[in-house]
mmCIF file with all atom_site columns, C-alpha atoms in Angstrom:
data_model
loop_
_atom_site.group_PDB
_atom_site.id
_atom_site.type_symbol
_atom_site.label_atom_id
_atom_site.label_alt_id
_atom_site.label_comp_id
_atom_site.label_asym_id
_atom_site.label_entity_id
_atom_site.label_seq_id
_atom_site.pdbx_PDB_ins_code
_atom_site.Cartn_x
_atom_site.Cartn_y
_atom_site.Cartn_z
_atom_site.occupancy
_atom_site.B_iso_or_equiv
_atom_site.pdbx_formal_charge
_atom_site.auth_seq_id
_atom_site.auth_comp_id
_atom_site.auth_asym_id
_atom_site.auth_atom_id
_atom_site.pdbx_PDB_model_num
ATOM 1   C CA . UNK N 1 1   ? 77.134  -65.021 45.177 1.00 55.00 ? 21  UNK N CA 1
ATOM 2   C CA . UNK N 1 2   ? 75.068  -61.756 44.634 1.00 62.00 ? 22  UNK N CA 1
ATOM 3   C CA . UNK N 1 3   ? 77.071  -58.454 44.201 1.00 85.00 ? 23  UNK N CA 1
ATOM 4   C CA . UNK N 1 4   ? 77.126  -55.771 46.844 1.00 92.00 ? 24  UNK N CA 1
ATOM 5   C CA . UNK N 1 5   ? 77.765  -51.932 46.354 1.00 94.00 ? 25  UNK N CA 1
ATOM 6   C CA . UNK N 1 6   ? 79.475  -49.708 48.880 1.00 96.00 ? 26  UNK N CA 1
ATOM 7   C CA . UNK N 1 7   ? 80.763  -46.291 48.819 1.00 96.00 ? 27  UNK N CA 1
ATOM 8   C CA . UNK N 1 8   ? 84.427  -46.053 48.133 1.00 95.00 ? 28  UNK N CA 1
ATOM 9   C CA . UNK N 1 9   ? 85.222  -43.923 51.295 1.00 97.00 ? 29  UNK N CA 1
ATOM 10  C CA . UNK N 1 10  ? 83.739  -42.336 54.194 1.00 97.00 ? 30  UNK N CA 1
ATOM 11  C CA . UNK N 1 11  ? 84.938  -40.128 57.107 1.00 96.00 ? 31  UNK N CA 1
ATOM 12  C CA . UNK N 1 12  ? 83.929  -39.811 60.686 1.00 96.00 ? 32  UNK N CA 1
ATOM 13  C CA . UNK N 1 13  ? 84.811  -38.088 63.841 1.00 95.00 ? 33  UNK N CA 1
ATOM 14  C CA . UNK N 1 14  ? 86.200  -39.852 66.761 1.00 96.00 ? 34  UNK N CA 1
ATOM 15  C CA . UNK N 1 15  ? 83.527  -40.865 69.395 1.00 95.00 ? 35  UNK N CA 1
ATOM 16  C CA . UNK N 1 16  ? 80.713  -40.310 67.081 1.00 95.00 ? 36  UNK N CA 1
ATOM 17  C CA . UNK N 1 17  ? 78.511  -43.003 65.470 1.00 95.00 ? 37  UNK N CA 1
ATOM 18  C CA . UNK N 1 18  ? 79.267  -44.334 61.918 1.00 97.00 ? 38  UNK N CA 1
ATOM 19  C CA . UNK N 1 19  ? 76.778  -45.769 59.437 1.00 97.00 ? 39  UNK N CA 1
ATOM 20  C CA . UNK N 1 20  ? 78.465  -47.826 56.761 1.00 98.00 ? 40  UNK N CA 1
ATOM 21  C CA . UNK N 1 21  ? 75.744  -48.619 54.034 1.00 97.00 ? 41  UNK N CA 1
ATOM 22  C CA . UNK N 1 22  ? 75.699  -51.503 51.757 1.00 96.00 ? 42  UNK N CA 1
ATOM 23  C CA . UNK N 1 23  ? 73.192  -52.186 48.744 1.00 95.00 ? 43  UNK N CA 1
ATOM 24  C CA . UNK N 1 24  ? 72.688  -55.847 47.710 1.00 93.00 ? 44  UNK N CA 1
ATOM 25  C CA . UNK N 1 25  ? 69.428  -55.715 45.465 1.00 91.00 ? 45  UNK N CA 1
ATOM 26  C CA . UNK N 1 26  ? 70.030  -59.211 44.008 1.00 88.00 ? 46  UNK N CA 1
ATOM 27  C CA . UNK N 1 27  ? 70.213  -60.765 47.332 1.00 88.00 ? 47  UNK N CA 1
ATOM 28  C CA . UNK N 1 28  ? 68.750  -64.359 47.385 1.00 84.00 ? 48  UNK N CA 1
ATOM 29  C CA . UNK N 1 29  ? 66.603  -65.790 50.366 1.00 84.00 ? 49  UNK N CA 1
ATOM 30  C CA . UNK N 1 30  ? 69.319  -67.716 51.679 1.00 82.00 ? 50  UNK N CA 1
ATOM 31  C CA . UNK N 1 31  ? 72.269  -65.352 51.525 1.00 85.00 ? 51  UNK N CA 1
ATOM 32  C CA . UNK N 1 32  ? 73.772  -64.203 54.892 1.00 88.00 ? 52  UNK N CA 1
ATOM 33  C CA . UNK N 1 33  ? 75.153  -60.743 55.085 1.00 91.00 ? 53  UNK N CA 1
ATOM 34  C CA . UNK N 1 34  ? 78.686  -60.583 56.388 1.00 92.00 ? 54  UNK N CA 1
ATOM 35  C CA . UNK N 1 35  ? 80.890  -57.836 57.280 1.00 95.00 ? 55  UNK N CA 1
ATOM 36  C CA . UNK N 1 36  ? 84.776  -57.886 57.592 1.00 95.00 ? 56  UNK N CA 1
ATOM 37  C CA . UNK N 1 37  ? 87.092  -55.228 58.099 1.00 96.00 ? 57  UNK N CA 1
ATOM 38  C CA . UNK N 1 38  ? 90.820  -54.996 57.204 1.00 95.00 ? 58  UNK N CA 1
ATOM 39  C CA . UNK N 1 39  ? 93.063  -52.585 59.334 1.00 95.00 ? 59  UNK N CA 1
ATOM 40  C CA . UNK N 1 40  ? 96.170  -51.283 57.709 1.00 91.00 ? 60  UNK N CA 1
ATOM 41  C CA . UNK N 1 41  ? 98.752  -53.854 56.954 1.00 89.00 ? 61  UNK N CA 1
ATOM 42  C CA . UNK N 1 42  ? 96.685  -56.821 58.515 1.00 92.00 ? 62  UNK N CA 1
ATOM 43  C CA . UNK N 1 43  ? 94.538  -59.497 57.381 1.00 94.00 ? 63  UNK N CA 1
ATOM 44  C CA . UNK N 1 44  ? 90.705  -59.161 57.269 1.00 94.00 ? 64  UNK N CA 1
ATOM 45  C CA . UNK N 1 45  ? 88.825  -59.741 60.461 1.00 94.00 ? 65  UNK N CA 1
ATOM 46  C CA . UNK N 1 46  ? 85.368  -60.675 61.012 1.00 92.00 ? 66  UNK N CA 1
ATOM 47  C CA . UNK N 1 47  ? 82.926  -58.058 62.240 1.00 95.00 ? 67  UNK N CA 1
ATOM 48  C CA . UNK N 1 48  ? 79.379  -59.346 62.180 1.00 93.00 ? 68  UNK N CA 1
ATOM 49  C CA . UNK N 1 49  ? 76.823  -61.251 60.165 1.00 91.00 ? 69  UNK N CA 1
ATOM 50  C CA . UNK N 1 50  ? 73.075  -61.659 59.746 1.00 91.00 ? 70  UNK N CA 1
ATOM 51  C CA . UNK N 1 51  ? 70.058  -63.020 57.744 1.00 89.00 ? 71  UNK N CA 1
ATOM 52  C CA . UNK N 1 52  ? 67.060  -61.084 58.473 1.00 90.00 ? 72  UNK N CA 1
ATOM 53  C CA . UNK N 1 53  ? 67.012  -59.695 61.943 1.00 88.00 ? 73  UNK N CA 1
ATOM 54  C CA . UNK N 1 54  ? 69.191  -56.831 63.265 1.00 91.00 ? 74  UNK N CA 1
ATOM 55  C CA . UNK N 1 55  ? 72.270  -58.078 64.983 1.00 92.00 ? 75  UNK N CA 1
ATOM 56  C CA . UNK N 1 56  ? 74.463  -56.698 67.722 1.00 94.00 ? 76  UNK N CA 1
ATOM 57  C CA . UNK N 1 57  ? 77.778  -57.778 69.100 1.00 90.00 ? 77  UNK N CA 1
ATOM 58  C CA . UNK N 1 58  ? 80.596  -56.199 71.036 1.00 89.00 ? 78  UNK N CA 1
ATOM 59  C CA . UNK N 1 59  ? 82.076  -54.784 67.905 1.00 89.00 ? 79  UNK N CA 1
ATOM 60  C CA . UNK N 1 60  ? 79.053  -53.370 65.885 1.00 95.00 ? 80  UNK N CA 1
ATOM 61  C CA . UNK N 1 61  ? 75.376  -53.431 65.026 1.00 96.00 ? 81  UNK N CA 1
ATOM 62  C CA . UNK N 1 62  ? 74.025  -54.734 61.819 1.00 97.00 ? 82  UNK N CA 1
ATOM 63  C CA . UNK N 1 63  ? 70.805  -53.198 60.607 1.00 97.00 ? 83  UNK N CA 1
ATOM 64  C CA . UNK N 1 64  ? 68.942  -55.069 57.734 1.00 96.00 ? 84  UNK N CA 1
ATOM 65  C CA . UNK N 1 65  ? 66.238  -53.562 55.711 1.00 95.00 ? 85  UNK N CA 1
ATOM 66  C CA . UNK N 1 66  ? 62.914  -55.273 55.719 1.00 94.00 ? 86  UNK N CA 1
ATOM 67  C CA . UNK N 1 67  ? 63.225  -56.243 51.879 1.00 94.00 ? 87  UNK N CA 1
ATOM 68  C CA . UNK N 1 68  ? 66.919  -57.413 52.687 1.00 94.00 ? 88  UNK N CA 1
ATOM 69  C CA . UNK N 1 69  ? 68.071  -55.211 49.543 1.00 94.00 ? 89  UNK N CA 1
ATOM 70  C CA . UNK N 1 70  ? 70.301  -53.172 51.797 1.00 95.00 ? 90  UNK N CA 1
ATOM 71  C CA . UNK N 1 71  ? 72.116  -53.116 55.154 1.00 96.00 ? 91  UNK N CA 1
ATOM 72  C CA . UNK N 1 72  ? 73.910  -50.935 57.445 1.00 97.00 ? 92  UNK N CA 1
ATOM 73  C CA . UNK N 1 73  ? 76.982  -51.550 59.597 1.00 98.00 ? 93  UNK N CA 1
ATOM 74  C CA . UNK N 1 74  ? 76.857  -49.195 62.730 1.00 97.00 ? 94  UNK N CA 1
ATOM 75  C CA . UNK N 1 75  ? 79.795  -48.538 64.816 1.00 96.00 ? 95  UNK N CA 1
ATOM 76  C CA . UNK N 1 76  ? 78.386  -46.774 67.844 1.00 94.00 ? 96  UNK N CA 1
ATOM 77  C CA . UNK N 1 77  ? 81.365  -44.738 68.802 1.00 94.00 ? 97  UNK N CA 1
ATOM 78  C CA . UNK N 1 78  ? 84.232  -44.525 66.197 1.00 95.00 ? 98  UNK N CA 1
ATOM 79  C CA . UNK N 1 79  ? 87.698  -44.777 67.632 1.00 96.00 ? 99  UNK N CA 1
ATOM 80  C CA . UNK N 1 80  ? 90.974  -44.068 65.648 1.00 96.00 ? 100 UNK N CA 1
ATOM 81  C CA . UNK N 1 81  ? 91.457  -47.972 65.695 1.00 95.00 ? 101 UNK N CA 1
ATOM 82  C CA . UNK N 1 82  ? 88.259  -48.370 63.739 1.00 96.00 ? 102 UNK N CA 1
ATOM 83  C CA . UNK N 1 83  ? 90.115  -46.780 60.663 1.00 97.00 ? 103 UNK N CA 1
ATOM 84  C CA . UNK N 1 84  ? 89.946  -49.655 58.227 1.00 97.00 ? 104 UNK N CA 1
ATOM 85  C CA . UNK N 1 85  ? 88.432  -50.938 55.005 1.00 96.00 ? 105 UNK N CA 1
ATOM 86  C CA . UNK N 1 86  ? 84.960  -52.348 55.631 1.00 97.00 ? 106 UNK N CA 1
ATOM 87  C CA . UNK N 1 87  ? 83.703  -55.224 53.340 1.00 95.00 ? 107 UNK N CA 1
ATOM 88  C CA . UNK N 1 88  ? 80.111  -56.246 52.891 1.00 95.00 ? 108 UNK N CA 1
ATOM 89  C CA . UNK N 1 89  ? 79.916  -59.855 51.603 1.00 91.00 ? 109 UNK N CA 1
ATOM 90  C CA . UNK N 1 90  ? 77.064  -62.024 50.951 1.00 87.00 ? 110 UNK N CA 1
ATOM 91  C CA . UNK N 1 91  ? 77.399  -65.785 51.558 1.00 80.00 ? 111 UNK N CA 1
ATOM 92  C CA . UNK N 1 92  ? 75.240  -68.644 50.532 1.00 70.00 ? 112 UNK N CA 1
ATOM 93  C CA . UNK N 1 93  ? 75.109  -71.778 52.503 1.00 63.00 ? 113 UNK N CA 1
ATOM 94  C CA . UNK N 1 94  ? 76.027  -74.620 52.560 1.00 56.00 ? 114 UNK N CA 1
ATOM 95  C CA . UNK N 1 95  ? 79.317  -73.458 53.941 1.00 54.00 ? 115 UNK N CA 1
ATOM 96  C CA . UNK N 1 96  ? 80.732  -76.849 54.026 1.00 50.00 ? 116 UNK N CA 1
ATOM 97  C CA . UNK N 1 97  ? 81.298  -76.770 50.343 1.00 53.00 ? 117 UNK N CA 1
ATOM 98  C CA . UNK N 1 98  ? 83.991  -74.035 50.560 1.00 55.00 ? 118 UNK N CA 1
ATOM 99  C CA . UNK N 1 99  ? 83.456  -70.730 52.213 1.00 60.00 ? 119 UNK N CA 1
ATOM 100 C CA . UNK N 1 100 ? 84.531  -68.567 49.462 1.00 69.00 ? 120 UNK N CA 1
ATOM 101 C CA . UNK N 1 101 ? 84.418  -64.887 50.231 1.00 77.00 ? 121 UNK N CA 1
ATOM 102 C CA . UNK N 1 102 ? 83.930  -62.689 47.430 1.00 79.00 ? 122 UNK N CA 1
ATOM 103 C CA . UNK N 1 103 ? 85.651  -59.252 48.356 1.00 83.00 ? 123 UNK N CA 1
ATOM 104 C CA . UNK N 1 104 ? 84.726  -56.081 46.482 1.00 84.00 ? 124 UNK N CA 1
ATOM 105 C CA . UNK N 1 105 ? 86.405  -52.724 46.908 1.00 85.00 ? 125 UNK N CA 1
ATOM 106 C CA . UNK N 1 106 ? 84.991  -52.038 50.325 1.00 93.00 ? 126 UNK N CA 1
ATOM 107 C CA . UNK N 1 107 ? 84.475  -48.772 51.997 1.00 96.00 ? 127 UNK N CA 1
ATOM 108 C CA . UNK N 1 108 ? 87.631  -47.040 53.406 1.00 96.00 ? 128 UNK N CA 1
ATOM 109 C CA . UNK N 1 109 ? 86.722  -45.455 56.641 1.00 97.00 ? 129 UNK N CA 1
ATOM 110 C CA . UNK N 1 110 ? 88.895  -42.652 58.098 1.00 97.00 ? 130 UNK N CA 1
ATOM 111 C CA . UNK N 1 111 ? 88.317  -41.379 61.520 1.00 96.00 ? 131 UNK N CA 1
ATOM 112 C CA . UNK N 1 112 ? 89.369  -37.922 62.604 1.00 95.00 ? 132 UNK N CA 1
ATOM 113 C CA . UNK N 1 113 ? 90.420  -36.964 66.154 1.00 93.00 ? 133 UNK N CA 1
ATOM 114 C CA . UNK Y 2 1   ? 96.179  -69.696 71.141 1.00 65.00 ? 14  UNK Y CA 1
ATOM 115 C CA . UNK Y 2 2   ? 97.831  -68.240 67.996 1.00 78.00 ? 15  UNK Y CA 1
ATOM 116 C CA . UNK Y 2 3   ? 95.070  -68.560 65.500 1.00 93.00 ? 16  UNK Y CA 1
ATOM 117 C CA . UNK Y 2 4   ? 96.341  -68.507 62.010 1.00 96.00 ? 17  UNK Y CA 1
ATOM 118 C CA . UNK Y 2 5   ? 100.103 -68.238 61.397 1.00 96.00 ? 18  UNK Y CA 1
ATOM 119 C CA . UNK Y 2 6   ? 101.925 -67.726 58.201 1.00 97.00 ? 19  UNK Y CA 1
ATOM 120 C CA . UNK Y 2 7   ? 105.598 -67.905 57.164 1.00 97.00 ? 20  UNK Y CA 1
ATOM 121 C CA . UNK Y 2 8   ? 107.478 -66.185 55.945 1.00 97.00 ? 21  UNK Y CA 1
ATOM 122 C CA . UNK Y 2 9   ? 106.440 -62.505 56.607 1.00 96.00 ? 22  UNK Y CA 1
ATOM 123 C CA . UNK Y 2 10  ? 108.378 -61.160 53.650 1.00 97.00 ? 23  UNK Y CA 1
ATOM 124 C CA . UNK Y 2 11  ? 110.088 -62.597 50.698 1.00 96.00 ? 24  UNK Y CA 1
ATOM 125 C CA . UNK Y 2 12  ? 111.831 -61.330 47.672 1.00 97.00 ? 25  UNK Y CA 1
ATOM 126 C CA . UNK Y 2 13  ? 112.208 -63.659 44.623 1.00 97.00 ? 26  UNK Y CA 1
ATOM 127 C CA . UNK Y 2 14  ? 113.700 -63.538 41.238 1.00 97.00 ? 27  UNK Y CA 1
ATOM 128 C CA . UNK Y 2 15  ? 111.507 -64.460 38.145 1.00 97.00 ? 28  UNK Y CA 1
ATOM 129 C CA . UNK Y 2 16  ? 111.590 -68.212 37.717 1.00 97.00 ? 29  UNK Y CA 1
ATOM 130 C CA . UNK Y 2 17  ? 112.479 -69.105 41.432 1.00 97.00 ? 30  UNK Y CA 1
ATOM 131 C CA . UNK Y 2 18  ? 110.278 -71.192 43.367 1.00 96.00 ? 31  UNK Y CA 1
ATOM 132 C CA . UNK Y 2 19  ? 108.945 -71.051 46.995 1.00 96.00 ? 32  UNK Y CA 1
ATOM 133 C CA . UNK Y 2 20  ? 106.404 -72.462 49.279 1.00 97.00 ? 33  UNK Y CA 1
ATOM 134 C CA . UNK Y 2 21  ? 104.279 -70.225 51.684 1.00 98.00 ? 34  UNK Y CA 1
ATOM 135 C CA . UNK Y 2 22  ? 103.256 -71.957 54.826 1.00 97.00 ? 35  UNK Y CA 1
ATOM 136 C CA . UNK Y 2 23  ? 100.029 -71.762 56.861 1.00 97.00 ? 36  UNK Y CA 1
ATOM 137 C CA . UNK Y 2 24  ? 98.857  -73.348 60.070 1.00 97.00 ? 37  UNK Y CA 1
ATOM 138 C CA . UNK Y 2 25  ? 96.013  -72.641 62.305 1.00 97.00 ? 38  UNK Y CA 1
ATOM 139 C CA . UNK Y 2 26  ? 95.306  -74.158 65.866 1.00 95.00 ? 39  UNK Y CA 1
ATOM 140 C CA . UNK Y 2 27  ? 91.436  -73.924 65.870 1.00 93.00 ? 40  UNK Y CA 1
ATOM 141 C CA . UNK Y 2 28  ? 90.764  -77.296 64.658 1.00 92.00 ? 41  UNK Y CA 1
ATOM 142 C CA . UNK Y 2 29  ? 88.996  -75.868 61.591 1.00 91.00 ? 42  UNK Y CA 1
ATOM 143 C CA . UNK Y 2 30  ? 88.089  -78.087 58.640 1.00 89.00 ? 43  UNK Y CA 1
ATOM 144 C CA . UNK Y 2 31  ? 88.286  -75.439 55.870 1.00 89.00 ? 44  UNK Y CA 1
ATOM 145 C CA . UNK Y 2 32  ? 91.364  -73.476 54.929 1.00 92.00 ? 45  UNK Y CA 1
ATOM 146 C CA . UNK Y 2 33  ? 91.980  -70.893 52.200 1.00 93.00 ? 46  UNK Y CA 1
ATOM 147 C CA . UNK Y 2 34  ? 94.511  -68.896 50.356 1.00 96.00 ? 47  UNK Y CA 1
ATOM 148 C CA . UNK Y 2 35  ? 93.839  -65.349 49.002 1.00 95.00 ? 48  UNK Y CA 1
ATOM 149 C CA . UNK Y 2 36  ? 95.918  -62.813 47.306 1.00 96.00 ? 49  UNK Y CA 1
ATOM 150 C CA . UNK Y 2 37  ? 95.512  -58.959 47.542 1.00 95.00 ? 50  UNK Y CA 1
ATOM 151 C CA . UNK Y 2 38  ? 97.006  -56.722 45.001 1.00 93.00 ? 51  UNK Y CA 1
ATOM 152 C CA . UNK Y 2 39  ? 97.629  -52.993 45.834 1.00 85.00 ? 52  UNK Y CA 1
ATOM 153 C CA . UNK Y 2 40  ? 94.345  -51.160 46.322 1.00 80.00 ? 53  UNK Y CA 1
ATOM 154 C CA . UNK Y 2 41  ? 92.213  -54.290 45.565 1.00 84.00 ? 54  UNK Y CA 1
ATOM 155 C CA . UNK Y 2 42  ? 89.933  -56.627 47.663 1.00 86.00 ? 55  UNK Y CA 1
ATOM 156 C CA . UNK Y 2 43  ? 91.137  -60.186 48.241 1.00 90.00 ? 56  UNK Y CA 1
ATOM 157 C CA . UNK Y 2 44  ? 90.821  -62.968 45.669 1.00 92.00 ? 57  UNK Y CA 1
ATOM 158 C CA . UNK Y 2 45  ? 90.616  -66.626 46.162 1.00 91.00 ? 58  UNK Y CA 1
ATOM 159 C CA . UNK Y 2 46  ? 93.379  -68.809 44.839 1.00 95.00 ? 59  UNK Y CA 1
ATOM 160 C CA . UNK Y 2 47  ? 92.665  -72.272 46.326 1.00 94.00 ? 60  UNK Y CA 1
ATOM 161 C CA . UNK Y 2 48  ? 90.822  -73.592 49.088 1.00 91.00 ? 61  UNK Y CA 1
ATOM 162 C CA . UNK Y 2 49  ? 90.408  -76.816 51.141 1.00 92.00 ? 62  UNK Y CA 1
ATOM 163 C CA . UNK Y 2 50  ? 87.037  -77.675 52.475 1.00 87.00 ? 63  UNK Y CA 1
ATOM 164 C CA . UNK Y 2 51  ? 88.323  -80.394 54.562 1.00 87.00 ? 64  UNK Y CA 1
ATOM 165 C CA . UNK Y 2 52  ? 91.548  -82.491 55.011 1.00 89.00 ? 65  UNK Y CA 1
ATOM 166 C CA . UNK Y 2 53  ? 92.326  -84.338 51.764 1.00 89.00 ? 66  UNK Y CA 1
ATOM 167 C CA . UNK Y 2 54  ? 90.449  -82.058 49.541 1.00 91.00 ? 67  UNK Y CA 1
ATOM 168 C CA . UNK Y 2 55  ? 91.543  -78.965 47.458 1.00 94.00 ? 68  UNK Y CA 1
ATOM 169 C CA . UNK Y 2 56  ? 89.630  -76.976 44.938 1.00 91.00 ? 69  UNK Y CA 1
ATOM 170 C CA . UNK Y 2 57  ? 90.511  -74.072 42.697 1.00 92.00 ? 70  UNK Y CA 1
ATOM 171 C CA . UNK Y 2 58  ? 89.250  -70.515 43.445 1.00 89.00 ? 71  UNK Y CA 1
ATOM 172 C CA . UNK Y 2 59  ? 89.216  -67.418 41.047 1.00 88.00 ? 72  UNK Y CA 1
ATOM 173 C CA . UNK Y 2 60  ? 92.945  -67.156 40.316 1.00 94.00 ? 73  UNK Y CA 1
ATOM 174 C CA . UNK Y 2 61  ? 94.619  -70.534 40.613 1.00 96.00 ? 74  UNK Y CA 1
ATOM 175 C CA . UNK Y 2 62  ? 96.999  -70.282 37.641 1.00 96.00 ? 75  UNK Y CA 1
ATOM 176 C CA . UNK Y 2 63  ? 100.622 -70.455 38.572 1.00 96.00 ? 76  UNK Y CA 1
ATOM 177 C CA . UNK Y 2 64  ? 100.061 -71.938 41.954 1.00 97.00 ? 77  UNK Y CA 1
ATOM 178 C CA . UNK Y 2 65  ? 99.763  -75.324 43.684 1.00 97.00 ? 78  UNK Y CA 1
ATOM 179 C CA . UNK Y 2 66  ? 98.550  -76.259 47.128 1.00 97.00 ? 79  UNK Y CA 1
ATOM 180 C CA . UNK Y 2 67  ? 98.995  -79.093 49.611 1.00 96.00 ? 80  UNK Y CA 1
ATOM 181 C CA . UNK Y 2 68  ? 96.573  -79.714 52.596 1.00 95.00 ? 81  UNK Y CA 1
ATOM 182 C CA . UNK Y 2 69  ? 99.437  -81.448 54.522 1.00 88.00 ? 82  UNK Y CA 1
ATOM 183 C CA . UNK Y 2 70  ? 97.134  -82.377 57.687 1.00 94.00 ? 83  UNK Y CA 1
ATOM 184 C CA . UNK Y 2 71  ? 94.215  -80.716 59.150 1.00 94.00 ? 84  UNK Y CA 1
ATOM 185 C CA . UNK Y 2 72  ? 96.361  -77.720 60.585 1.00 96.00 ? 85  UNK Y CA 1
ATOM 186 C CA . UNK Y 2 73  ? 98.497  -76.916 57.672 1.00 97.00 ? 86  UNK Y CA 1
ATOM 187 C CA . UNK Y 2 74  ? 97.858  -75.662 54.061 1.00 97.00 ? 87  UNK Y CA 1
ATOM 188 C CA . UNK Y 2 75  ? 100.775 -74.510 51.903 1.00 97.00 ? 88  UNK Y CA 1
ATOM 189 C CA . UNK Y 2 76  ? 100.895 -72.691 48.671 1.00 98.00 ? 89  UNK Y CA 1
ATOM 190 C CA . UNK Y 2 77  ? 103.532 -73.292 46.130 1.00 98.00 ? 90  UNK Y CA 1
ATOM 191 C CA . UNK Y 2 78  ? 104.904 -71.039 43.343 1.00 97.00 ? 91  UNK Y CA 1
ATOM 192 C CA . UNK Y 2 79  ? 106.715 -73.330 41.020 1.00 93.00 ? 92  UNK Y CA 1
ATOM 193 C CA . UNK Y 2 80  ? 108.130 -70.528 38.690 1.00 96.00 ? 93  UNK Y CA 1
ATOM 194 C CA . UNK Y 2 81  ? 107.535 -66.924 40.085 1.00 96.00 ? 94  UNK Y CA 1
ATOM 195 C CA . UNK Y 2 82  ? 106.380 -64.304 37.772 1.00 97.00 ? 95  UNK Y CA 1
ATOM 196 C CA . UNK Y 2 83  ? 106.280 -60.425 38.530 1.00 96.00 ? 96  UNK Y CA 1
ATOM 197 C CA . UNK Y 2 84  ? 102.533 -60.698 38.105 1.00 96.00 ? 97  UNK Y CA 1
ATOM 198 C CA . UNK Y 2 85  ? 102.539 -62.766 41.262 1.00 97.00 ? 98  UNK Y CA 1
ATOM 199 C CA . UNK Y 2 86  ? 103.835 -59.773 43.343 1.00 97.00 ? 99  UNK Y CA 1
ATOM 200 C CA . UNK Y 2 87  ? 101.201 -59.535 46.077 1.00 97.00 ? 100 UNK Y CA 1
ATOM 201 C CA . UNK Y 2 88  ? 100.167 -59.978 49.656 1.00 97.00 ? 101 UNK Y CA 1
ATOM 202 C CA . UNK Y 2 89  ? 99.165  -63.540 50.395 1.00 98.00 ? 102 UNK Y CA 1
ATOM 203 C CA . UNK Y 2 90  ? 96.496  -64.408 53.025 1.00 97.00 ? 103 UNK Y CA 1
ATOM 204 C CA . UNK Y 2 91  ? 95.655  -67.752 54.588 1.00 97.00 ? 104 UNK Y CA 1
ATOM 205 C CA . UNK Y 2 92  ? 92.464  -68.139 56.244 1.00 94.00 ? 105 UNK Y CA 1
ATOM 206 C CA . UNK Y 2 93  ? 90.484  -70.907 58.095 1.00 93.00 ? 106 UNK Y CA 1
ATOM 207 C CA . UNK Y 2 94  ? 86.919  -71.570 59.049 1.00 88.00 ? 107 UNK Y CA 1
ATOM 208 C CA . UNK Y 2 95  ? 84.439  -73.724 60.593 1.00 80.00 ? 108 UNK Y CA 1
ATOM 209 C CA . UNK Y 2 96  ? 80.969  -73.918 59.194 1.00 70.00 ? 109 UNK Y CA 1
ATOM 210 C CA . UNK Y 2 97  ? 77.883  -74.224 61.279 1.00 66.00 ? 110 UNK Y CA 1
ATOM 211 C CA . UNK Y 2 98  ? 74.213  -73.965 60.623 1.00 60.00 ? 111 UNK Y CA 1
ATOM 212 C CA . UNK Y 2 99  ? 74.277  -70.275 61.906 1.00 62.00 ? 112 UNK Y CA 1
ATOM 213 C CA . UNK Y 2 100 ? 76.912  -69.231 59.543 1.00 67.00 ? 113 UNK Y CA 1
ATOM 214 C CA . UNK Y 2 101 ? 80.612  -69.230 59.231 1.00 76.00 ? 114 UNK Y CA 1
ATOM 215 C CA . UNK Y 2 102 ? 83.495  -67.016 60.266 1.00 84.00 ? 115 UNK Y CA 1
ATOM 216 C CA . UNK Y 2 103 ? 86.816  -66.895 58.433 1.00 89.00 ? 116 UNK Y CA 1
ATOM 217 C CA . UNK Y 2 104 ? 89.885  -66.246 60.540 1.00 93.00 ? 117 UNK Y CA 1
ATOM 218 C CA . UNK Y 2 105 ? 92.942  -64.716 58.616 1.00 95.00 ? 118 UNK Y CA 1
ATOM 219 C CA . UNK Y 2 106 ? 96.587  -64.790 59.053 1.00 96.00 ? 119 UNK Y CA 1
ATOM 220 C CA . UNK Y 2 107 ? 98.827  -61.686 59.022 1.00 95.00 ? 120 UNK Y CA 1
ATOM 221 C CA . UNK Y 2 108 ? 99.775  -62.216 55.562 1.00 97.00 ? 121 UNK Y CA 1
ATOM 222 C CA . UNK Y 2 109 ? 103.020 -62.824 53.408 1.00 97.00 ? 122 UNK Y CA 1
ATOM 223 C CA . UNK Y 2 110 ? 104.349 -59.876 51.393 1.00 97.00 ? 123 UNK Y CA 1
ATOM 224 C CA . UNK Y 2 111 ? 105.881 -61.319 48.250 1.00 97.00 ? 124 UNK Y CA 1
ATOM 225 C CA . UNK Y 2 112 ? 107.974 -59.235 45.663 1.00 97.00 ? 125 UNK Y CA 1
ATOM 226 C CA . UNK Y 2 113 ? 109.039 -61.000 42.397 1.00 97.00 ? 126 UNK Y CA 1
ATOM 227 C CA . UNK Y 2 114 ? 111.743 -59.151 40.526 1.00 96.00 ? 127 UNK Y CA 1
#
């Protein structure tokens, strides 16, 4: 699985948008870009994933660069509950051979009231 | 629908003791995983089971064994605990599809080996 690079930490104000960047310059054509987050003292939880097109769900949006070498997770209105470590992970099918997630250091997001 | 459950939540062991961490999922997923997370670090895969009846080593399997008891349950055993195994252990499960795969994690077991 290709490597990802994220900033160690970011700060945001409550109710403002947050853009969390991820660089993956060695991404292959079949790698999906996944985002997970880990709230304090909890297990990771899935946030969103995509391949080429931008994706939206109830939690966040994922913007993928045209060359796919970078992506941005967008939280439209940060809340205090969004304070967590966010992991950007690349996954290469076929998933039925064992979905090994390679976790890096992630970005620790703090949200100020 | 409980998702992924793990027992125990906390455990203190002495060096050399053995124990089994239990994990169960009620989502009818084929794949299950055991990860460990050391302080300030990301998760590392210990073992995984792509389907019932199969298990495979991950990044850090030494000192551990696993059993995929049935489709629901996947246990992790420490035969002779060492202080280096002090960590938080997470179990996860997933179901793959052509559109991708989402892993669901349990709440974790915090293990301290003295």
